[in-house]
mmCIF file with all atom_site columns, C-alpha atoms in Angstrom:
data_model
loop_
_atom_site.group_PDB
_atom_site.id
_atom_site.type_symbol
_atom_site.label_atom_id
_atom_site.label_alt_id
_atom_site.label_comp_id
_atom_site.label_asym_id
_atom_site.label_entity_id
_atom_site.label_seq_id
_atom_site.pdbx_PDB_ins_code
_atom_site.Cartn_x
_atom_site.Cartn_y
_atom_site.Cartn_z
_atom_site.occupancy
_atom_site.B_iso_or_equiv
_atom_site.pdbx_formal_charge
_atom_site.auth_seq_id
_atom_site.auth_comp_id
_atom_site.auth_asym_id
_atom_site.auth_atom_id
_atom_site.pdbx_PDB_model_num
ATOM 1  C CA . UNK A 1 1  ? 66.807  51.972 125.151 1.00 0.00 ? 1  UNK A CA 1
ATOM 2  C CA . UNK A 1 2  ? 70.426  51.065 126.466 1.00 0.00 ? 2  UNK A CA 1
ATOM 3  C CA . UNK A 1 3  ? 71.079  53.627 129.541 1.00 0.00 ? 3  UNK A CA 1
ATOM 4  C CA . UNK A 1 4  ? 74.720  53.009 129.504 1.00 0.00 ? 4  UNK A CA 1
ATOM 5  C CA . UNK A 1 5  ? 77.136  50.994 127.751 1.00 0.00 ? 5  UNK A CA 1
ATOM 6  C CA . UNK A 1 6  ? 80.939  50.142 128.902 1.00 0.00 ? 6  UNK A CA 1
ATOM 7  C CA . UNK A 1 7  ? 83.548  49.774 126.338 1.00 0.00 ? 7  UNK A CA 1
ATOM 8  C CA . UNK A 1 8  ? 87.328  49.011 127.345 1.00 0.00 ? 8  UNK A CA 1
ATOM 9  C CA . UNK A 1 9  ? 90.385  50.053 124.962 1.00 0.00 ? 9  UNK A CA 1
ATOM 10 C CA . UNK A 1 10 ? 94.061  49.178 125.364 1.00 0.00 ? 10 UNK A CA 1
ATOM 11 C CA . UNK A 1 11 ? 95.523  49.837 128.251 1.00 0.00 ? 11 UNK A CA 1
ATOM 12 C CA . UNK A 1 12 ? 98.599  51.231 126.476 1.00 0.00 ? 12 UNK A CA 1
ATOM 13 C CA . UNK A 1 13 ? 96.272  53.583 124.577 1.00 0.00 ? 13 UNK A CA 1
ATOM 14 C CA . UNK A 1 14 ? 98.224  57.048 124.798 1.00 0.00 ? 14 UNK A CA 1
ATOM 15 C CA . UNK A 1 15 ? 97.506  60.201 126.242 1.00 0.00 ? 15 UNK A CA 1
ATOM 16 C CA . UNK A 1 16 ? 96.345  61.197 123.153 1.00 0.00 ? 16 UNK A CA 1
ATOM 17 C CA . UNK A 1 17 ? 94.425  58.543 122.163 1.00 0.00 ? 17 UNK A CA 1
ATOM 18 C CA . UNK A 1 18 ? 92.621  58.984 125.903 1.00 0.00 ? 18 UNK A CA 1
ATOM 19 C CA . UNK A 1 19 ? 92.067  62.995 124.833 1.00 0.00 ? 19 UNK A CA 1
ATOM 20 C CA . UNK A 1 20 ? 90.968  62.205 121.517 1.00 0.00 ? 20 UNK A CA 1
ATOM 21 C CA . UNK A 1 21 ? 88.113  59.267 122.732 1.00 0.00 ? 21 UNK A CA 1
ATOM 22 C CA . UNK A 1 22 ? 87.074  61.355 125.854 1.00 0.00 ? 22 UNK A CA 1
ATOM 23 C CA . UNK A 1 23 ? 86.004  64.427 123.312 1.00 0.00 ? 23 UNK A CA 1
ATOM 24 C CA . UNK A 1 24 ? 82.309  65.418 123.078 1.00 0.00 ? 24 UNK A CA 1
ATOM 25 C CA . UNK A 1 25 ? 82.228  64.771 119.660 1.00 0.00 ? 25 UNK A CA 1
ATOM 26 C CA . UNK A 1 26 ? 83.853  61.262 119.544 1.00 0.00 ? 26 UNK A CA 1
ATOM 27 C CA . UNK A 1 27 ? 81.151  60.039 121.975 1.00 0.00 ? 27 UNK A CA 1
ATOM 28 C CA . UNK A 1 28 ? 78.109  61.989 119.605 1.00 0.00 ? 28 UNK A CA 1
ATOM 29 C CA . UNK A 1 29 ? 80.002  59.790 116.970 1.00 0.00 ? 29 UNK A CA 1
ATOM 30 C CA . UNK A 1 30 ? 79.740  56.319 118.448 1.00 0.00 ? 30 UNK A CA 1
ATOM 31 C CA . UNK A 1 31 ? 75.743  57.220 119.483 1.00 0.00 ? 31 UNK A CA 1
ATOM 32 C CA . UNK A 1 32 ? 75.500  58.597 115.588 1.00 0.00 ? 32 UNK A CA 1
ATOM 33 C CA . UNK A 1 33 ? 77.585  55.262 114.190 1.00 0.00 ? 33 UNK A CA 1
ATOM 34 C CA . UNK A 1 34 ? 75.887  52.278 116.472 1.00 0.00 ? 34 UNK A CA 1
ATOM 35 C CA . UNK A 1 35 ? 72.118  51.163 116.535 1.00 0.00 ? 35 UNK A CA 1
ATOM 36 C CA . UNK A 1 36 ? 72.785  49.206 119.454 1.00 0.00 ? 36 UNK A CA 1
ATOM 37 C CA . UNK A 1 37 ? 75.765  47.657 121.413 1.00 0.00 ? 37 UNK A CA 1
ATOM 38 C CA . UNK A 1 38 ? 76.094  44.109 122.565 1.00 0.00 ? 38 UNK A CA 1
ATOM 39 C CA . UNK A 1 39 ? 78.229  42.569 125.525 1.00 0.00 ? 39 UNK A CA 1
ATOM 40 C CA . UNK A 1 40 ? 81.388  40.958 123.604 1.00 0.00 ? 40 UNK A CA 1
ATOM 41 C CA . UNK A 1 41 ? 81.126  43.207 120.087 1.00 0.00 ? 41 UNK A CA 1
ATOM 42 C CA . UNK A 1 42 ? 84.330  43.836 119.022 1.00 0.00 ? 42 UNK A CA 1
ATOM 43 C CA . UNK A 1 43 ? 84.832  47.513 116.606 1.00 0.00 ? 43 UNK A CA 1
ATOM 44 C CA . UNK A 1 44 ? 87.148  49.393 115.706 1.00 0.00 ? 44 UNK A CA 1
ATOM 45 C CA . UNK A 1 45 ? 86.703  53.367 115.550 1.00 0.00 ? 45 UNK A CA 1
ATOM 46 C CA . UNK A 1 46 ? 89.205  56.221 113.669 1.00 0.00 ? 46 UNK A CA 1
ATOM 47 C CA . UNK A 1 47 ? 90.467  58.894 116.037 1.00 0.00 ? 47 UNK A CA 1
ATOM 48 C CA . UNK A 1 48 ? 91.932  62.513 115.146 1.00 0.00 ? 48 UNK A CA 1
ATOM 49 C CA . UNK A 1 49 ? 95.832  62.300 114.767 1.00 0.00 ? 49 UNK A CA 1
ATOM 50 C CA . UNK A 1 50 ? 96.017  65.766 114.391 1.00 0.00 ? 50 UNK A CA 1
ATOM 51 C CA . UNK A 1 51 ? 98.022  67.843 111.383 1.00 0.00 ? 51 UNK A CA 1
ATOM 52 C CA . UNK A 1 52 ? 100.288 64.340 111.121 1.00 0.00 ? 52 UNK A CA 1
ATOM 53 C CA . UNK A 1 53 ? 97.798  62.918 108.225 1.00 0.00 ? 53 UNK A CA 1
ATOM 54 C CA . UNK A 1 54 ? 98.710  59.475 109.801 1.00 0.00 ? 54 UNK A CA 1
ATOM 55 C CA . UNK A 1 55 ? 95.639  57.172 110.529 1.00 0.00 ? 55 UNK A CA 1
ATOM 56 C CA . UNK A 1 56 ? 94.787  55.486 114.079 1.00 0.00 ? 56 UNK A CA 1
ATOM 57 C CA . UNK A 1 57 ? 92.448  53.515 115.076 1.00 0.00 ? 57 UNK A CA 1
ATOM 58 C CA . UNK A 1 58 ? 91.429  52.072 118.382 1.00 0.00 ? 58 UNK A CA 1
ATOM 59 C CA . UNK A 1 59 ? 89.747  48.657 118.831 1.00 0.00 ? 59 UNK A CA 1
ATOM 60 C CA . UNK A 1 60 ? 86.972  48.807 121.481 1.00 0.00 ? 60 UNK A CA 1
ATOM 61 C CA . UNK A 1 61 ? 85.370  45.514 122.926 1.00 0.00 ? 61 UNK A CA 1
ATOM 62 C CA . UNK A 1 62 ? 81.700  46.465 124.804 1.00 0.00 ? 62 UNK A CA 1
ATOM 63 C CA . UNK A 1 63 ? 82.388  44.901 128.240 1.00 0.00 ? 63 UNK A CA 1
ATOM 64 C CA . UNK A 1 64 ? 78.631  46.168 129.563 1.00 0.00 ? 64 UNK A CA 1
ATOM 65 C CA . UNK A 1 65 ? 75.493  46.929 128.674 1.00 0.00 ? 65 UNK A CA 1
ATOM 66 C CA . UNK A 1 66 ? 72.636  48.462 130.774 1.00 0.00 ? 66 UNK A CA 1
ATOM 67 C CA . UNK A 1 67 ? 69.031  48.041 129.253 1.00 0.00 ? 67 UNK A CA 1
ATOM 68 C CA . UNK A 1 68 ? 68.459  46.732 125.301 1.00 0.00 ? 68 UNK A CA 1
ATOM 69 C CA . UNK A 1 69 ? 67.495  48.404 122.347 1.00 0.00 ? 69 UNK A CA 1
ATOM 70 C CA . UNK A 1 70 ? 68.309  51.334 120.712 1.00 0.00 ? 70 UNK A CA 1
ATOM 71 C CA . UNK A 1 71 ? 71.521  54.047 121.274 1.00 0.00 ? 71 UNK A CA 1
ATOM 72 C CA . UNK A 1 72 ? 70.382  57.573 121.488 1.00 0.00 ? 72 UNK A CA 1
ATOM 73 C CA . UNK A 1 73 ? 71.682  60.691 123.347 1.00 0.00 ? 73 UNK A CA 1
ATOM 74 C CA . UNK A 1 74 ? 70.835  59.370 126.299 1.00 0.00 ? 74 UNK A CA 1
ATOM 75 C CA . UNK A 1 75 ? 72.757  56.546 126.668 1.00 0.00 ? 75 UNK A CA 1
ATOM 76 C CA . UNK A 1 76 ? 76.201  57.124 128.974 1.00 0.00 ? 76 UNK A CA 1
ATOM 77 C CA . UNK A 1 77 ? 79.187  55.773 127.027 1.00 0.00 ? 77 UNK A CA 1
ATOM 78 C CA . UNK A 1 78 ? 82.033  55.033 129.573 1.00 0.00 ? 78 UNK A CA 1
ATOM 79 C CA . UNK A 1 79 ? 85.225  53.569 129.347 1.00 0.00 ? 79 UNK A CA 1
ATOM 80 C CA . UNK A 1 80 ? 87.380  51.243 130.689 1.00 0.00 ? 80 UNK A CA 1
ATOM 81 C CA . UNK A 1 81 ? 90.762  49.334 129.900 1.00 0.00 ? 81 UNK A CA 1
ATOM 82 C CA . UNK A 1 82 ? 91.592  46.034 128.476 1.00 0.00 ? 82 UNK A CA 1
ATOM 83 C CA . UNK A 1 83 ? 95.229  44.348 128.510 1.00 0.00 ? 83 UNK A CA 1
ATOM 84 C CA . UNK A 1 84 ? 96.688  42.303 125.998 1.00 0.00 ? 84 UNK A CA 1
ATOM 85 C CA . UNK A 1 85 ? 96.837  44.925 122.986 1.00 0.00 ? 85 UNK A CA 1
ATOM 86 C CA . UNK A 1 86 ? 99.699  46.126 121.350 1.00 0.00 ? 86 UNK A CA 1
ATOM 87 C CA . UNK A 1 87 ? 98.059  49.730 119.633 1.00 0.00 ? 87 UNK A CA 1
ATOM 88 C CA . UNK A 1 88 ? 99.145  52.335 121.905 1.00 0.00 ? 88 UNK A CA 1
ATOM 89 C CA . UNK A 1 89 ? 98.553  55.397 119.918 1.00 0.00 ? 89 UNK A CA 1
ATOM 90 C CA . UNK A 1 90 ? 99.145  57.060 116.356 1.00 0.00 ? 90 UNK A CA 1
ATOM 91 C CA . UNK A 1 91 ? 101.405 59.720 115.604 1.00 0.00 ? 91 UNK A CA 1
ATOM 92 C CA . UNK A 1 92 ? 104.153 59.508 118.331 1.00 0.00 ? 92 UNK A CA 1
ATOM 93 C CA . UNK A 1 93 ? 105.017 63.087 119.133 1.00 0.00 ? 93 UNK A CA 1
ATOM 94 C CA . UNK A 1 94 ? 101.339 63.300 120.290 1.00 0.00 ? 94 UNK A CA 1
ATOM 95 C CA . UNK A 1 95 ? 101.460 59.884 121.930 1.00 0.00 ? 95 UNK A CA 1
ATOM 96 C CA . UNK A 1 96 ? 103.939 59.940 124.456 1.00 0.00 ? 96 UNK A CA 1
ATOM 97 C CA . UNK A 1 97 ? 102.882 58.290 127.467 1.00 0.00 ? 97 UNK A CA 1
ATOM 98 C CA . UNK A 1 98 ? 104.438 59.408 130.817 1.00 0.00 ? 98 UNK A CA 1
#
């Protein structure tokens, strides 16, 4: 089973974007929507925009992996950040970074 897995986003990734990833339910979704992570996977994942309607989605490169196997609801999802990336979050009145 993989105890913990690292994944990095862009460092320009919004407030918003950092909210919306850091929710309970985002993380149940990447356990639910990966059998397994491995050290250099690139994915990309849809996060809430709110009433907007307009889509985002956030690139995520596993940096780490403890242990091999499966995902469950034990593994520890933790992030970190990545330069180079130019997405920095979706609808811009919720995206403002400060």
């Amino acid at each position: 089973m993989i105890s913990r897995a690292v994944l990095s986003h862009p460092s320009e990734l919004s407030e918003w974007g950092r909210l919306q990833i850091d929710q309970t339910h985002f993380r149940a979704w990447l356990v639910r929507s990966h059998d397994s992570f491995s050290e250099g996977e690139r994915f990309e994942e849809f996060v809430d925009t709110g009433c907007c309607g307009n889509t985002h989605y956030i690139e995520f490169v596993v940096e780490c992996v403890d242990g091999d196997g499966p995902v469950s609801r034990e593994t520890d999802i933790e992030y970190t950040e990545r330069d180079g990336c130019d997405r920095g979050g979706g609808w811009t009145a919720q995206s403002t970074v400060e």
